[in-house]
Amino acid sequence: TQLLEQSPQFLSIQEGENLTVYCNSSSVFSSLQWYRQEPGEGPVLLVTVVTGGEVKKLKRLTFQFGDARKDSSLHITAAQPGDTGLYLCAGAGNQGGKLIFGQGTELSVKP
Amino acid sequence: DAGVTQSPTHLIKTRGQHVTLRCSPISGHKSVSWYQQVLGQGPQFIFQYYEKEERGRGNFPDRFSARQFPNYSSELNVNALLLGDSALYLCASSLTGTGVSEQYFGPGTRLTVT
C-alpha cells in the first residue's frame, strides 16, 4: 500500500518567516502534485513535479522532487497571510491517475 | 474556459437513503476521478473513469458506484447512507488519466448524513 507522510501537520508562523513542508514515502511515484485548499473548497493545483531531482519555483514557493522520486518538499520564503491554507501533496503511480494524498499541512501566517 | 463543476454544492440526507452526485470535467478532459475528504484529512481515492470505463477503484464498499457518460461527465452514487459517509466529495478531471496527467479539482459537494 502506497502511503505519503506529510509533516508538519500544523504550522503557525509570523509574516516574513520561512517554512518547509515535507512529504515522504517508501514508494516511488511517477509524479507528485502539490495543492492548496481553502476551507469548503476543492484543492487548487500549484505544481506538478515529474523528474527525480527536479526543482520548480512559483514566486516565493520552491518545490523539489527527491532524486529517487519518493519524497518532495515545499519551501515558502517570506510567508504572507495570503499563504494561509491547507497544503496537500499527492503522488501518482504508474498505473493510472489514482492520487495518494498526504494528511495535509495546515498553515497559518499571522500578520 | 469553465473549470470542473459539481452539483449540488451541499446536500443533507438521512441514514439509509441514497444520493447521486454529479461532475462535469474541463472541456477536452476524458478522465474523471472521485475522492472523499473527511474533515482534517487528505482526500481518499474512490473511482477513476477514462473513456467511460472504470480504470481504478479505491477501498470503498459496494454501496459506492459511479459511471461516466459519452460527454465525459460523471455521476457518483452512494446507497444505504451511513453517518460515516458525511464528507466533502471531490471530482477531479484530467486529460488522459495517466500517472503524469495533472488533475484539476472541482469545488466539491458537501454531504451531511443525519
mmCIF file of C-alpha atoms in Angstrom, chain A residues 30-31 33 35 37 40-43 45 48 92-93 96-99 101-103, chain B residues 35 37 41-43 45 48 88 90 97-107:
data_model
loop_
_atom_site.group_PDB
_atom_site.id
_atom_site.type_symbol
_atom_site.label_atom_id
_atom_site.label_comp_id
_atom_site.label_asym_id
_atom_site.label_seq_id
_atom_site.Cartn_x
_atom_site.Cartn_y
_atom_site.Cartn_z
ATOM 1 C CA SER A 30 5.620 8.755 -11.427
ATOM 2 C CA SER A 31 4.695 12.317 -10.473
ATOM 3 C CA GLN A 33 1.483 17.207 -7.239
ATOM 4 C CA TYR A 35 -2.233 21.547 -3.924
ATOM 5 C CA GLN A 37 -7.034 24.114 -0.313
ATOM 6 C CA GLY A 40 -15.035 24.248 1.999
ATOM 7 C CA GLU A 41 -13.403 24.407 -1.434
ATOM 8 C CA GLY A 42 -11.636 21.976 -3.716
ATOM 9 C CA PRO A 43 -7.828 21.700 -3.843
ATOM 10 C CA LEU A 45 -3.126 22.651 -8.197
ATOM 11 C CA THR A 48 3.493 19.011 -10.708
ATOM 12 C CA ALA A 92 0.543 9.352 -8.693
ATOM 13 C CA GLY A 93 1.584 5.785 -9.504
ATOM 14 C CA GLY A 96 -3.251 5.320 -13.657
ATOM 15 C CA GLY A 97 -4.478 8.585 -12.291
ATOM 16 C CA LYS A 98 -5.111 7.486 -8.713
ATOM 17 C CA LEU A 99 -3.618 10.118 -6.405
ATOM 18 C CA PHE A 101 -2.640 12.198 -0.686
ATOM 19 C CA GLY A 102 -0.696 13.122 2.402
ATOM 20 C CA GLN A 103 -2.607 14.184 5.521
ATOM 21 C CA TYR B 35 -12.362 11.416 -3.942
ATOM 22 C CA GLN B 37 -12.372 14.033 2.037
ATOM 23 C CA GLN B 41 -7.689 14.506 6.368
ATOM 24 C CA GLY B 42 -6.406 14.407 2.820
ATOM 25 C CA PRO B 43 -8.735 13.194 0.048
ATOM 26 C CA PHE B 45 -9.477 7.918 -3.885
ATOM 27 C CA GLN B 48 -11.355 6.752 -11.757
ATOM 28 C CA LEU B 88 -16.677 16.562 1.079
ATOM 29 C CA LEU B 90 -14.436 15.901 -4.801
ATOM 30 C CA GLY B 97 -5.888 9.771 -16.635
ATOM 31 C CA THR B 98 -2.297 8.540 -16.548
ATOM 32 C CA GLY B 99 0.123 8.989 -13.677
ATOM 33 C CA VAL B 100 1.689 12.121 -15.163
ATOM 34 C CA SER B 101 -1.585 13.740 -16.152
ATOM 35 C CA GLU B 102 -2.390 16.652 -13.862
ATOM 36 C CA GLN B 103 -5.684 16.504 -12.001
ATOM 37 C CA TYR B 104 -7.867 19.562 -11.520
ATOM 38 C CA PHE B 105 -10.471 19.534 -8.786
ATOM 39 C CA GLY B 106 -13.973 20.906 -8.625
ATOM 40 C CA PRO B 107 -15.354 22.793 -5.616
#
